[in-house]
Coordinates of C-alpha atoms in Angstrom, one line a residue:
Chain A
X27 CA 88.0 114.4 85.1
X28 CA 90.7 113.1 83.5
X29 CA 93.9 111.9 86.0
X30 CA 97.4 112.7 85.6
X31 CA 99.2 111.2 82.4
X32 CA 102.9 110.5 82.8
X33 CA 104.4 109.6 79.1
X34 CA 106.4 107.5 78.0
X35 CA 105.1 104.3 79.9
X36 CA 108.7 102.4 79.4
X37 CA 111.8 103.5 78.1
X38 CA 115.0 101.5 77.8
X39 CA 117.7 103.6 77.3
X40 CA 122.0 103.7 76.8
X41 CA 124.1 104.6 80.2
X42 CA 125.8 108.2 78.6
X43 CA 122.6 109.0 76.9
X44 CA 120.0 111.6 78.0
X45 CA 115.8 111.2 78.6
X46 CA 112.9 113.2 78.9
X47 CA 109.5 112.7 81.0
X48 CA 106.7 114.1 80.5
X49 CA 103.5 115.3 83.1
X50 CA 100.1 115.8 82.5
X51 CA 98.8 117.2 85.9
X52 CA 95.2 117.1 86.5
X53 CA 93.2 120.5 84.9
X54 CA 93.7 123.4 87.6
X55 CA 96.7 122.2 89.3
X56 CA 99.8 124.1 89.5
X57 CA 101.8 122.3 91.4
X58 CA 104.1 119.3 89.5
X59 CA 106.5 117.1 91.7
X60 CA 108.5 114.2 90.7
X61 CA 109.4 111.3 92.6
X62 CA 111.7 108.2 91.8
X63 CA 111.1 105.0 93.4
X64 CA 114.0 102.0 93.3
X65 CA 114.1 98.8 95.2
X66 CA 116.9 100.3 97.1
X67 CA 116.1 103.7 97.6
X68 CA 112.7 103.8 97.7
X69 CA 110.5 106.6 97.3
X70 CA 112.5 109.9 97.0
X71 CA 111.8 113.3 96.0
X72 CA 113.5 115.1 92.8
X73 CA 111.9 118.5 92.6
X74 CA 108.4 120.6 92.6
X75 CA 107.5 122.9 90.1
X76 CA 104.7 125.7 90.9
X77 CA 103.4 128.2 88.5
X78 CA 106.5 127.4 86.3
X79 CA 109.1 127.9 89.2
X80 CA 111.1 125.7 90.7
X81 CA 109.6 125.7 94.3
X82 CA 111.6 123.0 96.0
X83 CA 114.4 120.5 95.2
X84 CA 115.7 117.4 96.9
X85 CA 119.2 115.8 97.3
X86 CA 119.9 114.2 93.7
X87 CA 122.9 115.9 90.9
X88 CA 122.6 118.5 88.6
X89 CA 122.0 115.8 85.8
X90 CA 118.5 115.7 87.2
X91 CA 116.3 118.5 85.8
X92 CA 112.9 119.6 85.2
X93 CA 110.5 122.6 83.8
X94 CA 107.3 123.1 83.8
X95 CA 105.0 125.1 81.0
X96 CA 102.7 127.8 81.5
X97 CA 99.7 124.9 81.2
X98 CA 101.4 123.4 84.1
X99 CA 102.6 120.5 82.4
X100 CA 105.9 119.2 83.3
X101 CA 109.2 117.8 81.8
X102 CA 112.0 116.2 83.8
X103 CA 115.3 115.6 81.8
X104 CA 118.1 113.2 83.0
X105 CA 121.6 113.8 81.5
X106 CA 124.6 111.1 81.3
X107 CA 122.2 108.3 82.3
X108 CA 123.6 105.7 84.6
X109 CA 122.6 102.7 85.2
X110 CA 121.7 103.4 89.3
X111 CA 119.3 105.5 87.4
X112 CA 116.7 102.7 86.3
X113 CA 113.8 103.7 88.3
X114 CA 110.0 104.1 88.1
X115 CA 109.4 107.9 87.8
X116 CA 106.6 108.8 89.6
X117 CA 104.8 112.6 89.0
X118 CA 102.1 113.8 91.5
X119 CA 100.0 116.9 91.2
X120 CA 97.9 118.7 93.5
X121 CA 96.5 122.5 93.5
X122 CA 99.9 123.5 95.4
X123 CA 99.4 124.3 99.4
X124 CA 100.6 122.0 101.5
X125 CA 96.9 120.6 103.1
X126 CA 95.7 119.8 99.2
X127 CA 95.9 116.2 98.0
X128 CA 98.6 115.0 95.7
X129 CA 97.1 112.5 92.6
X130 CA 100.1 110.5 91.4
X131 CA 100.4 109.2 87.8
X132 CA 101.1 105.9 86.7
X133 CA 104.6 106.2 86.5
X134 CA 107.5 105.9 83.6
X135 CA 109.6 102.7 84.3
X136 CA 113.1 103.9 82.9
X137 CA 115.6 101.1 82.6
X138 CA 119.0 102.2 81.3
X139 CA 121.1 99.2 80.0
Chain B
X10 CA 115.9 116.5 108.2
X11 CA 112.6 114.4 108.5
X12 CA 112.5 110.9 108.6
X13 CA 109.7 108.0 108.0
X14 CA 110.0 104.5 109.3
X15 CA 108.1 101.7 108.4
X16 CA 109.1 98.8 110.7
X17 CA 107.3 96.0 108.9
X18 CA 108.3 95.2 105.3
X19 CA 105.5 92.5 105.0
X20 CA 102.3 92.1 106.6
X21 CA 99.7 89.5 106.1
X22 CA 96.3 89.5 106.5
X23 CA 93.5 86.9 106.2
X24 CA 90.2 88.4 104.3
X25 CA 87.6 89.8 106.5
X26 CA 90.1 90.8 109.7
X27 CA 91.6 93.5 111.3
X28 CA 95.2 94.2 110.4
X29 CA 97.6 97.5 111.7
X30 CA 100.4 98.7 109.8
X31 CA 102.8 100.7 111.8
X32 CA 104.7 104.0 110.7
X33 CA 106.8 106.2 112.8
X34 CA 108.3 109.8 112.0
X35 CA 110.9 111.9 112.9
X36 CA 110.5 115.8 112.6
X37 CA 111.2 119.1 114.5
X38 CA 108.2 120.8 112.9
X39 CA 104.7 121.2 115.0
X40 CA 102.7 121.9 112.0
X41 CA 102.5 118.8 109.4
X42 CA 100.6 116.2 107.5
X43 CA 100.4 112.4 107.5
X44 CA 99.5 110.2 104.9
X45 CA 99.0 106.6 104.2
X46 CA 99.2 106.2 100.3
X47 CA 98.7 102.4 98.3
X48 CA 100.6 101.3 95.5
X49 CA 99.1 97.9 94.0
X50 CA 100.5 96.4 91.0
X51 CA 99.3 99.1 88.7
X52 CA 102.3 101.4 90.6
X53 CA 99.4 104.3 91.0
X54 CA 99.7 106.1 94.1
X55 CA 96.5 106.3 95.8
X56 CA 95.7 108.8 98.8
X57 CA 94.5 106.1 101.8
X58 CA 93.4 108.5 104.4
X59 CA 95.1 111.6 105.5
X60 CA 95.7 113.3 108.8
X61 CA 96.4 117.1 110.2
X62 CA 98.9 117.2 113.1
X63 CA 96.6 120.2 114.8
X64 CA 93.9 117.9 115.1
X65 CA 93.7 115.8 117.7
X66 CA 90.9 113.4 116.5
X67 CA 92.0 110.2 114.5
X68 CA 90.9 110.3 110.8
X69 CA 88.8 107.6 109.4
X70 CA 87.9 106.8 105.4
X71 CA 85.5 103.4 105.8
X72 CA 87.2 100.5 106.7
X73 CA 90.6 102.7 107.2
X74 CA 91.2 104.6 110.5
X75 CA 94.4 105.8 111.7
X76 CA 95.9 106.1 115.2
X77 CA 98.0 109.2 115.6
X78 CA 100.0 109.5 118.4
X79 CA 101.7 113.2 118.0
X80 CA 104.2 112.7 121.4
X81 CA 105.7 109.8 120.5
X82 CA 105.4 110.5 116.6
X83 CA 103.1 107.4 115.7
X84 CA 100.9 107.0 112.9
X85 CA 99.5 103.8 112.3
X86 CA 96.8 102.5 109.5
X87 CA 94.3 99.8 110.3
X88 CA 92.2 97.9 107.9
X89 CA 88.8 96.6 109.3
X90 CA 87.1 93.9 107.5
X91 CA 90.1 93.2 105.0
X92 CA 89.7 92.8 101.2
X93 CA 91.5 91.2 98.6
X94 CA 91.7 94.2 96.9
X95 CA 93.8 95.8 99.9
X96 CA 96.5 93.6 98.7
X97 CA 99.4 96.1 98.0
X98 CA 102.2 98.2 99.3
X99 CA 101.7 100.4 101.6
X100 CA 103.5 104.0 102.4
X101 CA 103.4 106.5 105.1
X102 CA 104.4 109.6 103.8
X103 CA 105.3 113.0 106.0
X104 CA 104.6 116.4 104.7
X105 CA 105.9 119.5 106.6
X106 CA 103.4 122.7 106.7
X107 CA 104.2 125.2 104.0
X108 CA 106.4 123.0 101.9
X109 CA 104.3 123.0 99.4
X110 CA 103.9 118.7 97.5
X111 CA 107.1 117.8 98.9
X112 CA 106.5 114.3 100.5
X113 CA 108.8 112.4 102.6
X114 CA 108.0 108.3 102.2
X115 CA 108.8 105.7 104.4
X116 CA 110.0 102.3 103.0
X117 CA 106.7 100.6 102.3
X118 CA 105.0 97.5 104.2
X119 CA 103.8 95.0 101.7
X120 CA 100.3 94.2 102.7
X121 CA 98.9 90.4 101.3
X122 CA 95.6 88.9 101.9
X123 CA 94.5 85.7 102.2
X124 CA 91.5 84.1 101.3

């Protein structure tokens, strides 16, 4: 079956302007997270979505937001994009309790110049 | 708030032996899950082996075995019979019971194998 699709690939973007990712999750999951990954940081978590409802958020600013459709699919939005921003996005799905697997997409590398 | 340590930021190997990567976490919770996840160069995330805190037996996937020490909050991978294709970064990730996907990482061991 087919994996989950995380679109766009790249994006380069202005600091001050806004972007949207996208997640396919695999067919039958319900459960969306997002993660974002920097040199720095590492690997942190942004926010789950289950069933279209936000079911758990982690430590980053309201600029950082997210959706997800009744097909599951997922959007995260950034607002005023700074440059500590530039990141590989990483979105993981899984069927939603907390023993089930989580298959990770390939990531959008978002680089905000 | 949990935490995830991973005390080695490299790690190399030489094909065919045995190499341990070492991860240590910090919770209050009695009911969780441990994971070992690789990144290679693609940047896909893929599940290495996985471990249930209530069970006392060590999991094993093939050449991948873990060693979970629930007192002293130890979870560490070994590779038997390394590859090149193990060549990658490595993560230990924590997962409380009932928190639904939320993962907590640790920093990542790079893992390289030599020929």
């Amino acid at each position: 079956k087919a994996g989950v699709t995380q679109t766009p690939r790249y994006l380069i973007k202005t600091r001050g302007q806004q972007v949207t990712l996208s997640c396919s999750p695999i067919s039958g999951h319900r459960s969306v997270s997002w993660y974002q990954q920097t040199p720095g940081q590492g690997l942190q978590f942004l926010f789950e979505y289950f069933s279209e409802t936000q079911r758990n958020k982690g430590n980053f600013p309201g600029r950082f937001s997210g959706r997800q459709f009744s097909n599951s699919r997922s959007e995260m939005n950034v607002s005023t994009l700074e440059l500590g921003d530039s990141a590989l996005y990483l979105c993981a799905s899984s069927l939603g309790g907390s023993w089930t697997e989580a298959f990770f997409g390939q990531g959008t590398r978002l680089t905000v110049v | 708030a949990q935490t995830v340590t991973q005390s080695q930021p490299e790690m190399s190997v030489q094909e065919a032996e045995t190499v341990t990567l070492s991860c240590t976490y910090d919770t209050s919770e009695s009911d969780y899950y441990l994971f070992w996840y690789k990144q290679p160069p693609s940047r896909q995330m893929i599940l290495v082996i996985r471990q249930e805190a209530y069970k006392q037996q060590n999991a094993t996937e093939n050449r991948f075995s873990v060693n979970f020490q629930k007192a002293a909050k130890s979870f560490s991978l070994k590779i038997s019979d390394s590859q090149l294709g193990d060549a990658a970064m490595y993560f230990c990730a924590y997962r409380r019971n009932n928190a639904g996907n939320m993962l907590t990482f640790g920093g990542g061991t790079r893992l390289m194998v030599k020929p």
